[in-house]
PDB file of N, CA and C in Angstrom:
ATOM      1  N   MET A   1     122.789 106.180  45.941  1.00 88.00           N
ATOM      2  CA  MET A   1     124.039 105.500  45.698  1.00 88.00           C
ATOM      3  C   MET A   1     124.610 105.047  47.043  1.00 88.00           C
ATOM      4  N   PHE A   2     125.118 103.839  47.069  1.00 90.00           N
ATOM      5  CA  PHE A   2     125.728 103.269  48.267  1.00 90.00           C
ATOM      6  C   PHE A   2     127.237 103.208  48.097  1.00 90.00           C
ATOM      7  N   LYS A   3     127.945 103.524  49.173  1.00 94.00           N
ATOM      8  CA  LYS A   3     129.392 103.340  49.191  1.00 94.00           C
ATOM      9  C   LYS A   3     129.684 102.397  50.357  1.00 94.00           C
ATOM     10  N   ILE A   4     130.297 101.255  50.074  1.00 96.00           N
ATOM     11  CA  ILE A   4     130.570 100.242  51.092  1.00 96.00           C
ATOM     12  C   ILE A   4     132.079 100.058  51.220  1.00 96.00           C
ATOM     13  N   THR A   5     132.583 100.178  52.461  1.00 95.00           N
ATOM     14  CA  THR A   5     134.008  99.972  52.716  1.00 95.00           C
ATOM     15  C   THR A   5     134.182  99.001  53.884  1.00 95.00           C
ATOM     16  N   ALA A   6     135.296  98.315  53.890  1.00 96.00           N
ATOM     17  CA  ALA A   6     135.621  97.377  54.974  1.00 96.00           C
ATOM     18  C   ALA A   6     136.986  97.750  55.537  1.00 96.00           C
ATOM     19  N   THR A   7     137.098  97.790  56.866  1.00 92.00           N
ATOM     20  CA  THR A   7     138.370  98.140  57.496  1.00 92.00           C
ATOM     21  C   THR A   7     138.643  97.245  58.698  1.00 92.00           C
ATOM     22  N   GLY A   8     139.914  97.105  59.017  1.00 90.00           N
ATOM     23  CA  GLY A   8     140.329  96.377  60.213  1.00 90.00           C
ATOM     24  C   GLY A   8     140.340  94.869  60.084  1.00 90.00           C
ATOM     25  N   TRP A   9     140.112  94.335  58.911  1.00 93.00           N
ATOM     26  CA  TRP A   9     140.074  92.888  58.734  1.00 93.00           C
ATOM     27  C   TRP A   9     141.485  92.311  58.757  1.00 93.00           C
ATOM     28  N   PRO A  10     141.649  91.063  59.178  1.00 93.00           N
ATOM     29  CA  PRO A  10     142.982  90.481  59.395  1.00 93.00           C
ATOM     30  C   PRO A  10     143.938  90.570  58.205  1.00 93.00           C
ATOM     31  N   TRP A  11     143.462  90.519  56.998  1.00 94.00           N
ATOM     32  CA  TRP A  11     144.309  90.517  55.811  1.00 94.00           C
ATOM     33  C   TRP A  11     144.620  91.925  55.306  1.00 94.00           C
ATOM     34  N   GLN A  12     144.021  92.957  55.911  1.00 93.00           N
ATOM     35  CA  GLN A  12     144.275  94.327  55.482  1.00 93.00           C
ATOM     36  C   GLN A  12     145.487  94.923  56.198  1.00 93.00           C
ATOM     37  N   THR A  13     146.153  95.844  55.517  1.00 92.00           N
ATOM     38  CA  THR A  13     147.327  96.471  56.120  1.00 92.00           C
ATOM     39  C   THR A  13     146.923  97.724  56.905  1.00 92.00           C
ATOM     40  N   ILE A  14     147.719  98.022  57.907  1.00 91.00           N
ATOM     41  CA  ILE A  14     147.475  99.171  58.774  1.00 91.00           C
ATOM     42  C   ILE A  14     147.945 100.424  58.047  1.00 91.00           C
ATOM     43  N   LYS A  15     147.067 101.420  58.002  1.00 90.00           N
ATOM     44  CA  LYS A  15     147.365 102.662  57.284  1.00 90.00           C
ATOM     45  C   LYS A  15     148.171 103.623  58.163  1.00 90.00           C
ATOM     46  N   PRO A  16     148.901 104.545  57.532  1.00 91.00           N
ATOM     47  CA  PRO A  16     149.689 105.512  58.301  1.00 91.00           C
ATOM     48  C   PRO A  16     148.803 106.388  59.190  1.00 91.00           C
ATOM     49  N   PHE A  17     149.174 106.518  60.430  1.00 88.00           N
ATOM     50  CA  PHE A  17     148.512 107.363  61.418  1.00 88.00           C
ATOM     51  C   PHE A  17     149.539 107.578  62.514  1.00 88.00           C
ATOM     52  N   TRP A  18     149.452 108.667  63.252  1.00 90.00           N
ATOM     53  CA  TRP A  18     150.506 108.972  64.224  1.00 90.00           C
ATOM     54  C   TRP A  18     150.727 107.848  65.224  1.00 90.00           C
ATOM     55  N   ALA A  19     149.651 107.211  65.721  1.00 87.00           N
ATOM     56  CA  ALA A  19     149.825 106.130  66.705  1.00 87.00           C
ATOM     57  C   ALA A  19     150.479 104.909  66.066  1.00 87.00           C
ATOM     58  N   ASN A  20     150.170 104.654  64.804  1.00 88.00           N
ATOM     59  CA  ASN A  20     150.778 103.526  64.096  1.00 88.00           C
ATOM     60  C   ASN A  20     152.245 103.801  63.788  1.00 88.00           C
ATOM     61  N   GLU A  21     152.569 105.055  63.577  1.00 90.00           N
ATOM     62  CA  GLU A  21     153.968 105.420  63.344  1.00 90.00           C
ATOM     63  C   GLU A  21     154.784 105.254  64.623  1.00 90.00           C
ATOM     64  N   LEU A  22     154.181 105.585  65.769  1.00 90.00           N
ATOM     65  CA  LEU A  22     154.896 105.456  67.046  1.00 90.00           C
ATOM     66  C   LEU A  22     155.266 104.016  67.367  1.00 90.00           C
ATOM     67  N   ASP A  23     154.316 103.087  67.158  1.00 89.00           N
ATOM     68  CA  ASP A  23     154.631 101.690  67.488  1.00 89.00           C
ATOM     69  C   ASP A  23     155.110 100.887  66.273  1.00 89.00           C
ATOM     70  N   LYS A  24     155.395 101.586  65.184  1.00 91.00           N
ATOM     71  CA  LYS A  24     155.990 100.986  63.977  1.00 91.00           C
ATOM     72  C   LYS A  24     155.131  99.867  63.372  1.00 91.00           C
ATOM     73  N   THR A  25     153.803 100.046  63.385  1.00 90.00           N
ATOM     74  CA  THR A  25     152.928  99.019  62.825  1.00 90.00           C
ATOM     75  C   THR A  25     152.367  99.386  61.459  1.00 90.00           C
ATOM     76  N   THR A  26     152.669 100.583  60.962  1.00 91.00           N
ATOM     77  CA  THR A  26     152.197 100.985  59.636  1.00 91.00           C
ATOM     78  C   THR A  26     152.702  99.993  58.592  1.00 91.00           C
ATOM     79  N   GLY A  27     151.789  99.516  57.748  1.00 92.00           N
ATOM     80  CA  GLY A  27     152.144  98.561  56.701  1.00 92.00           C
ATOM     81  C   GLY A  27     152.019  97.104  57.109  1.00 92.00           C
ATOM     82  N   GLN A  28     151.912  96.820  58.409  1.00 92.00           N
ATOM     83  CA  GLN A  28     151.706  95.437  58.852  1.00 92.00           C
ATOM     84  C   GLN A  28     150.242  95.051  58.654  1.00 92.00           C
ATOM     85  N   LYS A  29     149.970  93.767  58.725  1.00 92.00           N
ATOM     86  CA  LYS A  29     148.585  93.301  58.650  1.00 92.00           C
ATOM     87  C   LYS A  29     147.995  93.292  60.055  1.00 92.00           C
ATOM     88  N   TYR A  30     146.661  93.483  60.153  1.00 89.00           N
ATOM     89  CA  TYR A  30     146.004  93.468  61.456  1.00 89.00           C
ATOM     90  C   TYR A  30     146.132  92.108  62.129  1.00 89.00           C
ATOM     91  N   GLY A  31     146.083  91.026  61.363  1.00 89.00           N
ATOM     92  CA  GLY A  31     146.234  89.683  61.913  1.00 89.00           C
ATOM     93  C   GLY A  31     144.944  89.149  62.530  1.00 89.00           C
ATOM     94  N   TRP A  32     144.988  87.891  62.944  1.00 89.00           N
ATOM     95  CA  TRP A  32     143.786  87.216  63.439  1.00 89.00           C
ATOM     96  C   TRP A  32     143.605  87.314  64.942  1.00 89.00           C
ATOM     97  N   ASN A  33     144.603  87.785  65.688  1.00 86.00           N
ATOM     98  CA  ASN A  33     144.482  87.865  67.141  1.00 86.00           C
ATOM     99  C   ASN A  33     143.643  89.082  67.532  1.00 86.00           C
ATOM    100  N   PRO A  34     142.411  88.878  68.034  1.00 78.00           N
ATOM    101  CA  PRO A  34     141.561  90.018  68.373  1.00 78.00           C
ATOM    102  C   PRO A  34     142.015  90.768  69.625  1.00 78.00           C
ATOM    103  N   PHE A  35     142.982  90.234  70.366  1.00 82.00           N
ATOM    104  CA  PHE A  35     143.478  90.906  71.566  1.00 82.00           C
ATOM    105  C   PHE A  35     144.753  91.701  71.303  1.00 82.00           C
ATOM    106  N   SER A  36     145.240  91.674  70.081  1.00 81.00           N
ATOM    107  CA  SER A  36     146.459  92.393  69.724  1.00 81.00           C
ATOM    108  C   SER A  36     146.104  93.808  69.265  1.00 81.00           C
ATOM    109  N   VAL A  37     146.473  94.798  70.060  1.00 83.00           N
ATOM    110  CA  VAL A  37     146.193  96.189  69.711  1.00 83.00           C
ATOM    111  C   VAL A  37     147.425  96.779  69.051  1.00 83.00           C
ATOM    112  N   LYS A  38     147.264  97.203  67.810  1.00 84.00           N
ATOM    113  CA  LYS A  38     148.354  97.835  67.075  1.00 84.00           C
ATOM    114  C   LYS A  38     147.937  99.271  66.805  1.00 84.00           C
ATOM    115  N   GLY A  39     148.777 100.214  67.169  1.00 81.00           N
ATOM    116  CA  GLY A  39     148.445 101.622  66.958  1.00 81.00           C
ATOM    117  C   GLY A  39     147.193 101.999  67.727  1.00 81.00           C
ATOM    118  N   MET A  40     146.208 102.511  67.033  1.00 84.00           N
ATOM    119  CA  MET A  40     144.936 102.881  67.660  1.00 84.00           C
ATOM    120  C   MET A  40     143.951 101.711  67.649  1.00 84.00           C
ATOM    121  N   GLY A  41     144.401 100.528  67.275  1.00 84.00           N
ATOM    122  CA  GLY A  41     143.528  99.357  67.241  1.00 84.00           C
ATOM    123  C   GLY A  41     142.732  99.283  65.947  1.00 84.00           C
ATOM    124  N   ARG A  42     141.981  98.221  65.801  1.00 85.00           N
ATOM    125  CA  ARG A  42     141.192  98.020  64.587  1.00 85.00           C
ATOM    126  C   ARG A  42     140.083  99.057  64.436  1.00 85.00           C
ATOM    127  N   PHE A  43     139.583  99.549  65.554  1.00 86.00           N
ATOM    128  CA  PHE A  43     138.401 100.409  65.535  1.00 86.00           C
ATOM    129  C   PHE A  43     138.678 101.803  66.054  1.00 86.00           C
ATOM    130  N   GLY A  44     139.933 102.154  66.253  1.00 83.00           N
ATOM    131  CA  GLY A  44     140.284 103.461  66.801  1.00 83.00           C
ATOM    132  C   GLY A  44     140.120 103.468  68.315  1.00 83.00           C
ATOM    133  N   GLY A  45     140.785 104.369  68.965  1.00 82.00           N
ATOM    134  CA  GLY A  45     140.665 104.496  70.413  1.00 82.00           C
ATOM    135  C   GLY A  45     141.226 103.333  71.199  1.00 82.00           C
ATOM    136  N   GLY A  46     142.052 102.498  70.571  1.00 82.00           N
ATOM    137  CA  GLY A  46     142.667 101.375  71.264  1.00 82.00           C
ATOM    138  C   GLY A  46     141.815 100.119  71.322  1.00 82.00           C
ATOM    139  N   TRP A  47     140.715 100.085  70.589  1.00 84.00           N
ATOM    140  CA  TRP A  47     139.846  98.894  70.595  1.00 84.00           C
ATOM    141  C   TRP A  47     140.490  97.766  69.802  1.00 84.00           C
ATOM    142  N   ALA A  48     140.641  96.601  70.438  1.00 83.00           N
ATOM    143  CA  ALA A  48     141.181  95.425  69.759  1.00 83.00           C
ATOM    144  C   ALA A  48     140.061  94.622  69.107  1.00 83.00           C
ATOM    145  N   PHE A  49     138.903  94.589  69.742  1.00 88.00           N
ATOM    146  CA  PHE A  49     137.735  93.948  69.130  1.00 88.00           C
ATOM    147  C   PHE A  49     136.491  94.690  69.580  1.00 88.00           C
ATOM    148  N   LYS A  50     135.458  94.632  68.755  1.00 91.00           N
ATOM    149  CA  LYS A  50     134.252  95.409  69.031  1.00 91.00           C
ATOM    150  C   LYS A  50     133.087  94.801  68.258  1.00 91.00           C
ATOM    151  N   PHE A  51     131.932  94.762  68.894  1.00 95.00           N
ATOM    152  CA  PHE A  51     130.708  94.299  68.252  1.00 95.00           C
ATOM    153  C   PHE A  51     129.660  95.394  68.383  1.00 95.00           C
ATOM    154  N   GLY A  52     128.904  95.636  67.349  1.00 95.00           N
ATOM    155  CA  GLY A  52     127.826  96.599  67.450  1.00 95.00           C
ATOM    156  C   GLY A  52     127.538  97.297  66.141  1.00 95.00           C
ATOM    157  N   ILE A  53     126.533  98.163  66.196  1.00 96.00           N
ATOM    158  CA  ILE A  53     126.123  98.937  65.032  1.00 96.00           C
ATOM    159  C   ILE A  53     126.079 100.408  65.453  1.00 96.00           C
ATOM    160  N   THR A  54     126.667 101.254  64.643  1.00 95.00           N
ATOM    161  CA  THR A  54     126.632 102.696  64.874  1.00 95.00           C
ATOM    162  C   THR A  54     125.951 103.340  63.671  1.00 95.00           C
ATOM    163  N   VAL A  55     124.998 104.234  63.959  1.00 96.00           N
ATOM    164  CA  VAL A  55     124.248 104.894  62.897  1.00 96.00           C
ATOM    165  C   VAL A  55     124.343 106.397  63.110  1.00 96.00           C
ATOM    166  N   SER A  56     124.558 107.134  62.027  1.00 95.00           N
ATOM    167  CA  SER A  56     124.625 108.593  62.137  1.00 95.00           C
ATOM    168  C   SER A  56     123.234 109.169  62.391  1.00 95.00           C
ATOM    169  N   SER A  57     123.174 110.405  62.836  1.00 94.00           N
ATOM    170  CA  SER A  57     121.890 111.041  63.142  1.00 94.00           C
ATOM    171  C   SER A  57     121.031 111.232  61.895  1.00 94.00           C
ATOM    172  N   SER A  58     121.646 111.287  60.734  1.00 92.00           N
ATOM    173  CA  SER A  58     120.898 111.443  59.481  1.00 92.00           C
ATOM    174  C   SER A  58     120.503 110.094  58.874  1.00 92.00           C
ATOM    175  N   PHE A  59     120.900 109.008  59.507  1.00 92.00           N
ATOM    176  CA  PHE A  59     120.644 107.641  59.020  1.00 92.00           C
ATOM    177  C   PHE A  59     121.217 107.411  57.621  1.00 92.00           C
ATOM    178  N   ARG A  60     122.296 108.097  57.301  1.00 94.00           N
ATOM    179  CA  ARG A  60     122.942 107.919  55.996  1.00 94.00           C
ATOM    180  C   ARG A  60     124.296 107.232  56.101  1.00 94.00           C
ATOM    181  N   ASP A  61     124.728 106.930  57.318  1.00 96.00           N
ATOM    182  CA  ASP A  61     126.038 106.326  57.541  1.00 96.00           C
ATOM    183  C   ASP A  61     125.905 105.256  58.621  1.00 96.00           C
ATOM    184  N   PHE A  62     126.158 104.001  58.257  1.00 96.00           N
ATOM    185  CA  PHE A  62     126.061 102.872  59.176  1.00 96.00           C
ATOM    186  C   PHE A  62     127.427 102.212  59.289  1.00 96.00           C
ATOM    187  N   VAL A  63     127.834 101.881  60.505  1.00 96.00           N
ATOM    188  CA  VAL A  63     129.062 101.123  60.712  1.00 96.00           C
ATOM    189  C   VAL A  63     128.689  99.878  61.498  1.00 96.00           C
ATOM    190  N   ILE A  64     128.989  98.718  60.928  1.00 96.00           N
ATOM    191  CA  ILE A  64     128.700  97.450  61.573  1.00 96.00           C
ATOM    192  C   ILE A  64     130.023  96.833  61.991  1.00 96.00           C
ATOM    193  N   ASP A  65     130.250  96.742  63.306  1.00 95.00           N
ATOM    194  CA  ASP A  65     131.492  96.189  63.846  1.00 95.00           C
ATOM    195  C   ASP A  65     131.274  94.715  64.164  1.00 95.00           C
ATOM    196  N   LEU A  66     132.100  93.871  63.579  1.00 94.00           N
ATOM    197  CA  LEU A  66     131.914  92.423  63.656  1.00 94.00           C
ATOM    198  C   LEU A  66     133.062  91.706  64.369  1.00 94.00           C
ATOM    199  N   GLY A  67     133.605  92.295  65.407  1.00 92.00           N
ATOM    200  CA  GLY A  67     134.634  91.628  66.195  1.00 92.00           C
ATOM    201  C   GLY A  67     136.035  91.834  65.692  1.00 92.00           C
ATOM    202  N   ILE A  68     136.322  91.413  64.472  1.00 91.00           N
ATOM    203  CA  ILE A  68     137.693  91.543  63.954  1.00 91.00           C
ATOM    204  C   ILE A  68     137.754  92.446  62.734  1.00 91.00           C
ATOM    205  N   GLY A  69     136.717  93.201  62.483  1.00 93.00           N
ATOM    206  CA  GLY A  69     136.685  94.134  61.359  1.00 93.00           C
ATOM    207  C   GLY A  69     135.345  94.838  61.312  1.00 93.00           C
ATOM    208  N   SER A  70     135.258  95.842  60.459  1.00 94.00           N
ATOM    209  CA  SER A  70     134.001  96.565  60.359  1.00 94.00           C
ATOM    210  C   SER A  70     133.642  96.818  58.906  1.00 94.00           C
ATOM    211  N   ILE A  71     132.344  96.996  58.692  1.00 96.00           N
ATOM    212  CA  ILE A  71     131.804  97.320  57.377  1.00 96.00           C
ATOM    213  C   ILE A  71     131.064  98.634  57.520  1.00 96.00           C
ATOM    214  N   ARG A  72     131.355  99.565  56.631  1.00 96.00           N
ATOM    215  CA  ARG A  72     130.693 100.869  56.651  1.00 96.00           C
ATOM    216  C   ARG A  72     129.867 101.013  55.388  1.00 96.00           C
ATOM    217  N   VAL A  73     128.602 101.392  55.562  1.00 97.00           N
ATOM    218  CA  VAL A  73     127.695 101.634  54.445  1.00 97.00           C
ATOM    219  C   VAL A  73     127.303 103.106  54.508  1.00 97.00           C
ATOM    220  N   LYS A  74     127.613 103.823  53.462  1.00 96.00           N
ATOM    221  CA  LYS A  74     127.292 105.246  53.402  1.00 96.00           C
ATOM    222  C   LYS A  74     126.330 105.472  52.241  1.00 96.00           C
ATOM    223  N   ILE A  75     125.209 106.099  52.546  1.00 93.00           N
ATOM    224  CA  ILE A  75     124.214 106.394  51.525  1.00 93.00           C
ATOM    225  C   ILE A  75     124.425 107.842  51.079  1.00 93.00           C
ATOM    226  N   GLU A  76     124.748 107.998  49.809  1.00 88.00           N
ATOM    227  CA  GLU A  76     125.008 109.333  49.284  1.00 88.00           C
ATOM    228  C   GLU A  76     123.845 109.760  48.415  1.00 88.00           C
ATOM    229  N   LYS A  77     123.568 111.053  48.433  1.00 83.00           N
ATOM    230  CA  LYS A  77     122.499 111.576  47.594  1.00 83.00           C
ATOM    231  C   LYS A  77     122.892 111.437  46.127  1.00 83.00           C
ATOM    232  N   ALA A  78     121.898 111.107  45.310  1.00 76.00           N
ATOM    233  CA  ALA A  78     122.162 110.979  43.884  1.00 76.00           C
ATOM    234  C   ALA A  78     122.469 112.357  43.317  1.00 76.00           C
ATOM    235  N   ARG A  79     123.468 112.422  42.472  1.00 75.00           N
ATOM    236  CA  ARG A  79     123.823 113.686  41.853  1.00 75.00           C
ATOM    237  C   ARG A  79     122.939 113.913  40.632  1.00 75.00           C
ATOM    238  N   GLY A  80     122.607 115.152  40.439  1.00 69.00           N
ATOM    239  CA  GLY A  80     121.762 115.484  39.293  1.00 69.00           C
ATOM    240  C   GLY A  80     122.487 115.265  37.968  1.00 69.00           C
ATOM    241  N   ARG A  81     121.738 114.946  36.967  1.00 65.00           N
ATOM    242  CA  ARG A  81     122.325 114.745  35.647  1.00 65.00           C
ATOM    243  C   ARG A  81     122.430 116.082  34.955  1.00 65.00           C
ATOM    244  N   GLY A  82     123.537 116.324  34.321  1.00 55.00           N
ATOM    245  CA  GLY A  82     123.676 117.641  33.763  1.00 55.00           C
ATOM    246  C   GLY A  82     124.388 117.689  32.526  1.00 55.00           C
TER     247      GLY A  82
END
């Protein structure tokens, strides 16, 4: 089973987090400016834009960063039928 999520895209709203609460950006949209850092940024740690692929050691979790947003693909083990 695959679980696919998208975060940090310009039309998405910023979720509550302590850094977002400090700069009062919770609930705002990320926007199209890739140099605008709101809270912890689109990718955490203050990143305003980022390109690359991150893979977990088990190869079950992939994060593809595409500059102004990211896509996460998580492969979950199939649950037994019962």
